[in-house]
Amino acid sequence: MKNFSGKTDEELALLYVGGDNSAFDELLARQQQKLYSYILFVVRDPELANDVFQDTFVKVITRLQEGKYTDCGKFSFWLTRIAHNIIMDNYRQQRSEGLVDINKTNDLSKLSGDGLMDINRENEFVNTQIMSDVRNLMDTLPAPQREVVYMRFYQDLSFKEIADITGVSINTSLGRMRYALINMRRMAKQHNIQLRMEL
């Protein structure tokens, strides 16, 4: 097997376009965990997340083979944008079929807040509980708000990057974050949940 450790994702994509199939295998290995985590966070259904993940890579392969990718930026953003579009298409289809798109049984336990601070055990326990409460609050947000919170705080993307990936303006991204925070604070107050981390 070839060693691609010195290659960027963008270079691997172009190598695959040039006929090197093992370059795509490396791309998939690098991207699959991050992409699947993003998809699962947004759709909250492992079976649907697998379908979206597979559809995303089928579309990526098709677009690469059709020459619709040029090294014009970060490959991971391009990949996430494709996944985002597939998710939105799925939501539109569910709405047109009159299906409910919220799965109350899924929690966000796969997102780890453990180890965020090196503090004493008592504060660590409190902070772990707060992170669990935050994940539960996030789970109740509408999908667009939940998505922007995830991208901003778990993927550390800028609002410009979020806007590019989701195909909206920066102001819309900022607005979604603002409403998400307002909603989370309101719910925390209603349920008497503390959101302040212990130092």
Short mmCIF file of C-alpha atoms in Angstrom, two decimals, residues 4 18 22 24 31 44 55 61 73-74 77-78 81 87 93 100 104 111 115 134 142 155 192:
data_model
loop_
_atom_site.label_atom_id
_atom_site.label_comp_id
_atom_site.label_asym_id
_atom_site.label_seq_id
_atom_site.Cartn_x
_atom_site.Cartn_y
_atom_site.Cartn_z
CA PHE A 4 0.16 9.13 1.48
CA GLY A 18 -6.07 11.07 -12.13
CA SER A 22 -5.80 3.96 -3.43
CA PHE A 24 -9.52 7.65 -2.49
CA GLN A 31 -12.66 11.64 6.65
CA ARG A 44 -30.01 11.71 15.27
CA ASP A 55 -25.00 8.67 -0.32
CA ILE A 61 -17.08 9.68 -6.23
CA GLY A 73 -10.21 24.95 -0.87
CA LYS A 74 -10.52 22.49 1.94
CA PHE A 77 -15.63 21.54 3.67
CA TRP A 78 -16.61 20.35 0.19
CA ARG A 81 -21.34 20.62 2.10
CA ILE A 87 -29.53 15.85 4.76
CA GLN A 93 -38.67 14.76 1.33
CA VAL A 100 -42.01 13.45 11.54
CA LYS A 104 -36.67 11.47 20.67
CA LEU A 111 -20.07 13.60 21.90
CA GLY A 115 -11.53 15.68 30.08
CA VAL A 134 -26.03 20.86 27.32
CA PRO A 142 -34.44 22.55 15.51
CA GLN A 155 -15.87 21.18 14.78
CA ASN A 192 -33.38 24.90 36.59
#
